[in-house]
Coordinates of C-alpha atoms in Angstrom, one line a residue:
X101 CA -50.7 -91.4 -47.3
X102 CA -52.4 -92.3 -43.8
X103 CA -49.6 -92.6 -40.9
X104 CA -50.6 -95.9 -39.5
X105 CA -47.7 -95.6 -37.4
X106 CA -50.2 -92.6 -35.9
X107 CA -52.5 -96.2 -35.1
X108 CA -50.3 -98.2 -33.3
X109 CA -49.1 -100.7 -36.9
X110 CA -45.6 -100.6 -37.7
X111 CA -44.2 -103.2 -38.2
X112 CA -41.2 -104.7 -35.7
X113 CA -38.2 -103.5 -37.8
X114 CA -34.8 -106.4 -38.0
X115 CA -32.7 -103.8 -35.7
X116 CA -35.6 -103.6 -32.9
X117 CA -35.9 -107.1 -32.8
X118 CA -32.2 -107.6 -32.5
X119 CA -32.5 -104.8 -29.8
X120 CA -35.5 -105.8 -27.8
X121 CA -36.7 -109.5 -28.3
X122 CA -33.8 -110.8 -25.8
X123 CA -35.1 -108.2 -23.1
X124 CA -38.2 -109.8 -23.5
X125 CA -37.5 -113.3 -22.1
X126 CA -35.3 -111.3 -19.8
X127 CA -37.9 -108.8 -18.9
X128 CA -40.4 -112.1 -18.8
X129 CA -38.4 -114.3 -16.3
X130 CA -37.9 -111.3 -14.1
X131 CA -41.0 -110.3 -14.1
X132 CA -42.1 -113.8 -12.9
X133 CA -39.4 -113.1 -9.7
X134 CA -40.6 -109.9 -8.5
X135 CA -43.9 -109.8 -9.5
X136 CA -45.8 -113.0 -8.3
X137 CA -48.7 -112.3 -8.2
X138 CA -48.4 -111.5 -12.0
X139 CA -52.3 -113.6 -12.8
X140 CA -53.8 -111.2 -9.8
X141 CA -55.1 -107.4 -10.7
X142 CA -52.2 -105.6 -9.9
X143 CA -51.0 -106.1 -13.8
X144 CA -54.4 -104.1 -15.5
X145 CA -56.5 -106.0 -17.6
X146 CA -55.3 -104.2 -21.5
X147 CA -57.9 -102.0 -22.3
X148 CA -59.7 -103.4 -25.6
X149 CA -60.6 -100.0 -27.2
X150 CA -63.1 -99.9 -29.8
X151 CA -61.6 -99.6 -33.8
X152 CA -63.0 -96.9 -35.3
X153 CA -60.8 -97.2 -38.8
X154 CA -58.3 -95.1 -39.5
X155 CA -60.6 -92.6 -42.1
X156 CA -62.4 -91.4 -39.3
X157 CA -64.0 -88.7 -40.8
X158 CA -64.6 -89.4 -43.9
X159 CA -63.0 -88.1 -46.9
X160 CA -66.6 -87.2 -47.9
X161 CA -70.6 -88.1 -47.1
X162 CA -70.8 -91.5 -47.2
X163 CA -74.1 -93.3 -49.1
X164 CA -73.4 -96.7 -47.5
X165 CA -73.0 -98.2 -44.2
X166 CA -72.0 -101.5 -44.5
X167 CA -71.8 -104.1 -47.8
X168 CA -73.9 -107.5 -48.9
X169 CA -71.3 -109.1 -51.4
X170 CA -72.9 -112.3 -53.4
X171 CA -70.3 -114.0 -55.0
X172 CA -71.4 -116.2 -57.4
X173 CA -68.3 -118.6 -57.8
X174 CA -67.3 -120.2 -61.1
X175 CA -68.3 -117.2 -63.7
X176 CA -71.8 -116.9 -64.5
X177 CA -72.6 -116.7 -68.2
X178 CA -73.7 -112.8 -68.6
X179 CA -75.6 -114.4 -72.1
X180 CA -77.5 -116.6 -69.5
X181 CA -78.4 -114.2 -67.0
X182 CA -78.4 -110.1 -67.9
X183 CA -77.0 -109.3 -71.2
X184 CA -79.3 -110.8 -73.6
X185 CA -77.9 -110.6 -77.8
X186 CA -80.5 -111.1 -80.4
X187 CA -77.9 -110.7 -82.9
X188 CA -75.9 -114.0 -81.2
X189 CA -79.2 -115.9 -81.5
X190 CA -79.1 -115.4 -85.1
X191 CA -75.4 -116.8 -85.4
X192 CA -76.4 -119.4 -83.3
X193 CA -74.2 -122.4 -85.2
X194 CA -71.8 -119.8 -87.5
X195 CA -68.5 -119.1 -87.0
X196 CA -67.6 -116.8 -84.8
X197 CA -65.6 -113.7 -86.7
X198 CA -62.2 -113.5 -86.5
X199 CA -62.5 -110.1 -86.0
X200 CA -63.4 -110.5 -82.5
X201 CA -61.5 -112.8 -81.1
X202 CA -57.7 -112.8 -83.1
X203 CA -54.8 -112.3 -81.0
X204 CA -57.3 -112.3 -77.8
X205 CA -57.2 -114.9 -74.6
X206 CA -59.4 -117.3 -75.0
X207 CA -59.0 -120.1 -71.9
X208 CA -59.7 -123.5 -73.0
X209 CA -60.7 -122.6 -76.5
X210 CA -57.2 -120.9 -77.7
X211 CA -56.2 -122.4 -80.9
X212 CA -59.1 -123.7 -81.8
X213 CA -59.8 -124.4 -85.9
X214 CA -63.1 -122.8 -85.5
X215 CA -64.5 -121.1 -82.9
X216 CA -68.6 -121.2 -83.2
X217 CA -71.4 -119.3 -82.2
X218 CA -73.4 -120.2 -79.1
X219 CA -76.9 -118.3 -79.3
X220 CA -78.3 -117.3 -74.9
X221 CA -79.9 -121.0 -73.8
X222 CA -82.9 -118.5 -72.5
X223 CA -85.3 -116.3 -73.1
X224 CA -85.4 -112.3 -72.0
X225 CA -88.0 -110.6 -70.9
X226 CA -88.9 -106.8 -69.5
X227 CA -89.4 -106.4 -65.9
X228 CA -90.8 -103.4 -64.1
X229 CA -91.5 -100.1 -64.0
X230 CA -87.7 -99.6 -65.6
X231 CA -88.0 -102.2 -67.8
X232 CA -84.8 -103.9 -67.3
X233 CA -84.4 -106.8 -69.9
X234 CA -83.6 -110.3 -67.3
X235 CA -83.2 -113.6 -68.0
X236 CA -86.8 -116.2 -67.2
X237 CA -84.8 -117.8 -64.9
X238 CA -84.5 -114.8 -62.5
X239 CA -88.3 -114.6 -61.6
X240 CA -88.0 -113.0 -58.1
X241 CA -85.5 -110.7 -58.8
X242 CA -87.2 -109.4 -62.1
X243 CA -90.1 -108.3 -59.2
X244 CA -87.3 -106.1 -57.7
X245 CA -85.8 -104.8 -61.0
X246 CA -86.3 -101.4 -60.5
X247 CA -84.4 -102.0 -57.6
X248 CA -81.1 -103.3 -59.4
X249 CA -78.7 -101.7 -61.6
X250 CA -76.9 -103.8 -63.9
X251 CA -73.4 -103.1 -65.3
X252 CA -73.1 -105.0 -68.5
X253 CA -69.5 -104.1 -69.0
X254 CA -67.3 -105.8 -66.3
X255 CA -64.0 -106.6 -67.2
X256 CA -61.1 -108.1 -66.2
X257 CA -58.1 -109.9 -66.0
X258 CA -57.2 -112.7 -64.8
X259 CA -59.1 -115.8 -66.6
X260 CA -58.6 -118.8 -64.5
X261 CA -60.7 -119.4 -61.4
X262 CA -58.9 -118.8 -58.0
X263 CA -56.1 -115.8 -59.8
X264 CA -59.6 -114.2 -60.6
X265 CA -61.2 -114.4 -57.3
X266 CA -57.7 -112.8 -56.3
X267 CA -58.4 -109.8 -58.7
X268 CA -61.7 -109.3 -57.6
X269 CA -61.1 -109.1 -54.0
X270 CA -57.9 -107.7 -53.8
X271 CA -57.6 -105.5 -56.6
X272 CA -53.9 -107.8 -57.9
X273 CA -53.9 -111.3 -59.0
X274 CA -51.0 -111.4 -56.6
X275 CA -51.7 -113.6 -53.6
X276 CA -50.8 -112.4 -50.5
X277 CA -52.6 -108.6 -50.7
X278 CA -55.3 -107.9 -48.4
X279 CA -58.8 -108.4 -49.7
X280 CA -61.8 -105.9 -50.0
X281 CA -63.6 -106.3 -46.5
X282 CA -60.4 -106.3 -44.5
X283 CA -59.1 -102.4 -46.4
X284 CA -62.9 -101.7 -45.8
X285 CA -62.7 -102.9 -41.8
X286 CA -59.0 -101.2 -41.6
X287 CA -60.4 -97.8 -43.0
X288 CA -64.1 -97.6 -41.2
X289 CA -63.8 -99.9 -38.5
X290 CA -66.7 -102.5 -37.2
X291 CA -70.4 -101.0 -35.7
X292 CA -70.0 -104.2 -33.4
X293 CA -67.9 -105.0 -31.0
X294 CA -68.5 -108.3 -30.0
X295 CA -69.1 -110.4 -34.1
X296 CA -65.7 -110.0 -36.7
X297 CA -66.3 -106.5 -38.9
X298 CA -66.2 -109.1 -42.0
X299 CA -67.7 -112.8 -42.3
X300 CA -67.4 -114.8 -44.8
X301 CA -70.0 -117.8 -45.5
X302 CA -70.3 -120.0 -48.4
X303 CA -72.8 -122.4 -50.0
X304 CA -72.8 -125.1 -52.9
X305 CA -75.1 -126.1 -55.2
X306 CA -76.2 -129.3 -57.1
X307 CA -75.7 -128.0 -61.2
X308 CA -71.9 -126.6 -61.6
X309 CA -69.0 -128.0 -60.9
X310 CA -68.2 -125.8 -56.9
X311 CA -64.3 -124.5 -57.8
X312 CA -62.1 -124.6 -54.4
X313 CA -62.7 -121.4 -52.7
X314 CA -59.4 -120.1 -50.9
X315 CA -59.1 -119.0 -47.6
X316 CA -56.7 -116.4 -48.7
X317 CA -59.6 -114.7 -50.4
X318 CA -60.5 -112.9 -46.8
X319 CA -57.1 -113.0 -45.8
X320 CA -55.8 -109.5 -44.4
X321 CA -52.7 -109.4 -46.3
X322 CA -49.8 -107.0 -45.4
X323 CA -52.6 -105.4 -42.4
X324 CA -52.7 -106.1 -39.2
X325 CA -54.8 -109.8 -39.2
X326 CA -57.0 -108.5 -36.8
X327 CA -59.0 -107.0 -39.9
X328 CA -59.6 -110.2 -42.0
X329 CA -62.6 -112.4 -42.7
X330 CA -64.1 -114.6 -40.2
X331 CA -65.7 -117.6 -42.2
X332 CA -68.9 -118.9 -40.1
X333 CA -70.3 -122.1 -41.1
X334 CA -73.6 -122.9 -43.3
X335 CA -74.6 -125.2 -40.8
X336 CA -74.2 -126.4 -37.1
X337 CA -72.2 -124.1 -34.9
X338 CA -71.2 -120.8 -37.8
X339 CA -67.8 -120.8 -35.5
X340 CA -65.9 -124.2 -34.3
X341 CA -65.7 -124.4 -30.7
X342 CA -67.6 -121.6 -29.8
X343 CA -70.0 -122.6 -27.4
X344 CA -68.0 -123.4 -24.0
X345 CA -67.5 -127.1 -23.1
X346 CA -69.4 -129.0 -20.7
X347 CA -69.0 -127.5 -16.8
X348 CA -67.4 -124.4 -17.9
X349 CA -69.3 -121.6 -17.1
X350 CA -68.8 -118.0 -18.7
X351 CA -67.1 -116.5 -15.3
X352 CA -64.8 -119.6 -15.7
X353 CA -63.6 -118.7 -18.9
X354 CA -63.4 -114.7 -18.3
X355 CA -60.6 -116.0 -15.8
X356 CA -59.0 -118.1 -18.5
X357 CA -58.8 -115.1 -20.8
X358 CA -58.1 -112.3 -18.7
X359 CA -55.2 -114.4 -17.5
X360 CA -53.7 -114.2 -21.0
X361 CA -54.5 -111.4 -21.9
X362 CA -52.4 -110.3 -19.0
X363 CA -49.7 -112.1 -20.2
X364 CA -50.1 -110.8 -23.5
X365 CA -50.0 -107.4 -22.6
X366 CA -47.1 -107.6 -20.4
X367 CA -44.8 -109.2 -23.4
X368 CA -46.7 -106.0 -25.8
X369 CA -44.7 -103.8 -23.2
X370 CA -41.2 -105.5 -23.7
X371 CA -41.5 -106.3 -27.7
X372 CA -44.4 -103.4 -29.4
X373 CA -45.3 -106.4 -32.6
X374 CA -48.9 -105.5 -33.8
X375 CA -49.3 -108.9 -33.7
X376 CA -50.0 -109.4 -30.3
X377 CA -52.4 -106.3 -30.2
X378 CA -54.1 -108.1 -32.6
X379 CA -53.9 -111.3 -30.5
X380 CA -55.3 -109.5 -27.4
X381 CA -58.5 -108.1 -29.6
X382 CA -59.4 -111.4 -31.1
X383 CA -59.3 -113.4 -27.5
X384 CA -61.7 -110.3 -26.4
X385 CA -63.4 -110.9 -29.9
X386 CA -63.5 -114.4 -29.6
X387 CA -65.2 -114.8 -25.5
X388 CA -67.8 -111.9 -26.9
X389 CA -68.6 -114.1 -30.0
X390 CA -69.4 -116.8 -27.3
X391 CA -73.0 -115.2 -26.8
X392 CA -73.8 -113.1 -29.4
X393 CA -72.7 -115.8 -32.3
X394 CA -75.3 -118.3 -30.7
X395 CA -78.0 -115.1 -30.4
X396 CA -77.2 -114.4 -34.1
X397 CA -78.0 -118.1 -35.4
X398 CA -81.0 -117.9 -33.1
X399 CA -83.8 -117.3 -35.7
X400 CA -86.5 -119.0 -33.7
X401 CA -88.1 -115.1 -33.4
X402 CA -88.4 -115.0 -37.0
X403 CA -91.6 -114.4 -38.2
X404 CA -92.8 -117.0 -40.7
X405 CA -93.4 -115.1 -43.4
X406 CA -90.1 -113.6 -43.8
X407 CA -89.0 -117.5 -43.8
X408 CA -91.2 -117.9 -46.7
X409 CA -90.0 -115.4 -48.4
X410 CA -86.1 -116.3 -48.4
X411 CA -87.9 -119.7 -48.9
X412 CA -85.5 -121.8 -46.1
X413 CA -85.9 -122.6 -43.4
X414 CA -82.9 -121.6 -41.9
X415 CA -79.9 -123.4 -40.5
X416 CA -79.8 -125.9 -44.1
X417 CA -76.4 -124.2 -45.4
X418 CA -79.0 -123.2 -48.0
X419 CA -77.8 -119.8 -49.8
X420 CA -80.7 -118.3 -48.9
X421 CA -80.8 -119.6 -45.6
X422 CA -76.6 -117.1 -45.9
X423 CA -79.2 -114.2 -47.1
X424 CA -81.0 -114.7 -43.9
X425 CA -78.1 -114.2 -41.8
X426 CA -76.6 -111.6 -43.7
X427 CA -79.7 -109.5 -43.1
X428 CA -78.8 -110.2 -39.6
X429 CA -75.2 -110.2 -39.5
X430 CA -75.5 -106.2 -41.2
X431 CA -78.9 -105.2 -38.7
X432 CA -76.0 -106.0 -35.9
X433 CA -73.3 -103.6 -37.6
X434 CA -71.2 -105.9 -39.5
X435 CA -69.4 -103.9 -42.1
X436 CA -68.8 -106.5 -45.0
X437 CA -70.6 -110.0 -45.7
X438 CA -69.6 -112.3 -48.6
X439 CA -71.6 -115.2 -49.5
X440 CA -70.1 -116.9 -52.3
X441 CA -72.3 -119.7 -53.7
X442 CA -70.1 -122.3 -55.5
X443 CA -71.9 -123.5 -58.6
X444 CA -71.6 -121.4 -61.7
X445 CA -68.7 -123.3 -63.6
X446 CA -71.0 -124.3 -66.1
X447 CA -67.9 -125.7 -69.3
X448 CA -70.8 -128.3 -70.5
X449 CA -75.3 -128.2 -70.3
X450 CA -75.0 -124.5 -69.9
X451 CA -78.9 -124.1 -70.2
X452 CA -80.2 -126.4 -67.6
X453 CA -77.2 -125.6 -65.1
X454 CA -77.6 -122.7 -65.4
X455 CA -81.3 -122.3 -65.0
X456 CA -80.7 -124.6 -62.4
X457 CA -78.3 -122.4 -60.1
X458 CA -80.3 -119.6 -60.8
X459 CA -83.4 -121.3 -58.7
X460 CA -81.0 -121.8 -56.2
X461 CA -79.9 -117.9 -55.2
X462 CA -83.1 -116.0 -56.9
X463 CA -85.2 -116.3 -54.3
X464 CA -82.2 -115.1 -51.7
X465 CA -80.7 -112.0 -53.2
X466 CA -84.7 -110.7 -54.0
X467 CA -85.8 -111.7 -50.7
X468 CA -83.0 -109.3 -49.4
X469 CA -83.5 -107.3 -50.8
X470 CA -87.4 -106.5 -50.2
X471 CA -86.2 -107.6 -46.6
X472 CA -83.8 -104.9 -46.3
X473 CA -86.0 -102.4 -47.7
X474 CA -88.4 -103.1 -45.8
X475 CA -86.5 -101.9 -42.8
X476 CA -84.9 -99.1 -44.1
X477 CA -81.9 -101.0 -44.1
X478 CA -81.8 -100.9 -48.3
X479 CA -80.7 -97.4 -48.6
X480 CA -77.7 -97.6 -46.4
X481 CA -76.7 -101.1 -47.7
X482 CA -74.5 -102.2 -51.1
X483 CA -75.4 -105.3 -52.2
X484 CA -73.7 -106.6 -55.1
X485 CA -74.1 -110.0 -57.2
X486 CA -71.2 -111.3 -59.2
X487 CA -68.5 -113.6 -60.6
X488 CA -65.3 -113.3 -61.0
X489 CA -66.1 -113.5 -65.1
X490 CA -67.9 -114.3 -68.0
X491 CA -68.6 -117.1 -70.3
X492 CA -67.9 -117.2 -73.6
X493 CA -70.0 -116.8 -77.0
X494 CA -68.8 -119.5 -78.2
X495 CA -69.7 -122.7 -78.0
X496 CA -68.0 -125.3 -75.6
X497 CA -69.7 -128.4 -76.3
X498 CA -72.7 -127.8 -74.9
X499 CA -71.8 -124.9 -72.1
X500 CA -69.4 -122.0 -72.4
X501 CA -65.6 -121.2 -71.6
X502 CA -64.0 -118.8 -69.3
X503 CA -64.2 -115.0 -70.2
X504 CA -63.1 -112.0 -69.7
X505 CA -63.3 -109.7 -72.1
X506 CA -66.8 -108.3 -71.0
X507 CA -69.4 -109.4 -68.5
X508 CA -72.4 -108.3 -66.1
X509 CA -72.5 -107.9 -62.2
X510 CA -75.6 -105.9 -60.8
X511 CA -75.2 -103.7 -57.5
X512 CA -77.9 -102.2 -55.4
X513 CA -78.8 -100.2 -52.6
X514 CA -76.6 -97.8 -50.4
X515 CA -76.6 -94.9 -53.0
X516 CA -76.3 -96.2 -56.6
X517 CA -79.6 -96.0 -58.9
X518 CA -82.5 -99.1 -59.3
X519 CA -83.7 -99.3 -62.6
X520 CA -81.1 -98.6 -64.8
X521 CA -78.8 -100.3 -67.4
X522 CA -75.0 -99.6 -67.4
X523 CA -72.6 -100.1 -70.0
X524 CA -72.9 -102.7 -72.8
X525 CA -70.9 -105.5 -74.7
X526 CA -71.0 -105.7 -78.9
X527 CA -73.7 -107.1 -80.4
X528 CA -72.3 -110.5 -79.7
X529 CA -71.5 -110.1 -76.4
X530 CA -67.8 -110.7 -76.9
X531 CA -66.1 -107.2 -75.6
X532 CA -67.1 -104.6 -73.4
X533 CA -67.6 -101.3 -75.6
X534 CA -69.1 -98.9 -74.3
X535 CA -68.9 -97.4 -71.1
X536 CA -66.8 -100.0 -70.0
X537 CA -66.0 -100.7 -66.0
X538 CA -62.8 -102.3 -65.2
X539 CA -62.5 -104.0 -61.8
X540 CA -60.4 -101.1 -60.3
X541 CA -63.4 -98.5 -61.5
X542 CA -65.7 -101.3 -59.5
X543 CA -63.7 -101.1 -56.8
X544 CA -63.1 -97.4 -56.5
X545 CA -66.7 -97.0 -56.6
X546 CA -67.3 -99.3 -53.6
X547 CA -65.1 -97.0 -51.3
X548 CA -66.7 -93.3 -52.5
X549 CA -70.4 -94.9 -51.3
X550 CA -68.9 -96.0 -48.2
X551 CA -67.3 -92.3 -47.8
X552 CA -63.7 -93.6 -48.7
X553 CA -61.7 -91.6 -51.5
X554 CA -59.8 -94.8 -52.9
X555 CA -56.7 -92.6 -53.7
X556 CA -56.4 -92.1 -49.9
X557 CA -56.7 -95.3 -48.0
X558 CA -53.2 -96.7 -48.3
X559 CA -50.6 -98.5 -45.9
X560 CA -46.8 -99.2 -46.5
X561 CA -45.6 -102.1 -47.1
X562 CA -42.1 -102.4 -47.7
X563 CA -41.5 -98.7 -49.0
X564 CA -44.4 -98.8 -50.9
X565 CA -47.7 -96.9 -50.8
X566 CA -50.7 -99.9 -51.6
X567 CA -53.7 -99.0 -52.1
X568 CA -57.2 -101.7 -52.8
X569 CA -57.3 -99.5 -56.6
X570 CA -53.6 -100.3 -56.8
X571 CA -53.0 -97.0 -59.5
X572 CA -56.0 -96.9 -61.3
X573 CA -59.3 -96.5 -61.0
X574 CA -62.1 -94.4 -61.4
X575 CA -65.2 -94.1 -59.7
X576 CA -68.7 -95.5 -61.8
X577 CA -70.2 -91.6 -61.4
X578 CA -73.8 -92.1 -64.0
X579 CA -74.6 -95.2 -61.3
X580 CA -75.0 -93.3 -58.3
X581 CA -78.1 -92.3 -56.9

């Protein structure tokens, strides 16, 4: 277990609070009498030390330094994207064999008088030298098929959107636990003091139901709040009030921040509250972001051919624009970048809608892989593409329902073996049956690629040692390069 007290993150217990809480008020008042120059140079500015993480040194050699996680919110159908099932095509319109579904949860279709097979709605073709079978609706990703590993045997435990997102992000359906990006921020730290270590961006498409994504999906939970994700907006200023108001110079802003920091530091000497240290860090990071964020967003120096490769002029709020910004964030040392695209909830018209949504993300995903590779960054940047669950092989009108027993994701770069497929669902695409990968295994593998033993990255909370993988998880070794 990692002893977080060594790193200054112990919680203040009730006894300590009662003993020191009122003393803190008195100390502050006393200081105001004894130190009229409280905000002057006689109170040292609090030092802001670079957070290098508790896993230092790493548990083993890392293959990846950072993660870009492309979250396809809504649950893409594996049957229209990455998992071709010719047998299901043959059985289109016929009753689904009860042997596949009896006694198993199938969301809104539960209890239906008859479940009907619904064949794949798009053709699949082989791409690349590896011959990866990919749906025709992803021609751009098909062009980089030799870089990606398709995992066709993912299983999860939550059948509705919000708890399923929570499970994919935190390893549990219980709200309030730390997100994966927060665990990595805590474990590894950030390579850039001027930007958050965990950044989230969101885009919304036009072809599916855009399910809401709660901000707690990137919360730090019981970890100190300095490790939570920061949402960047896709249009305009990415962070509200990041620019100084008219008439306020950086020097004047620096004076205000220094004054607030000194007050916080004075309070912290009395109560020793980890959230005050977080507040000090947040003020400092916010000030630094006032110069670093505008530079990040200024893509005027991006060559025309790069913008054309992504298919965006930038700053238009599209998924492709967010992919470009993800590359720029990765270049600047941001540890965990999460891109949500809210357009994959296809309960109806799955053929038309999946094609439309795929077109919204296809070019940006492929461009990100190509761009990172030409900059020699793909080798240490782990890319992930996937939703919170899959879709049923049974019809829901002309769409598909939520499904947890087997679906697909893909990974690339950062120590992943490209040009391969791993695992399989049964012949109708209902359940993962070969080399099954549970979400806990998925998390364990991500941590492993970043040099972390998932069993050793823990945090004591309410008397228990918690970890991202809970009490399970095995590294999926066959997909490692």
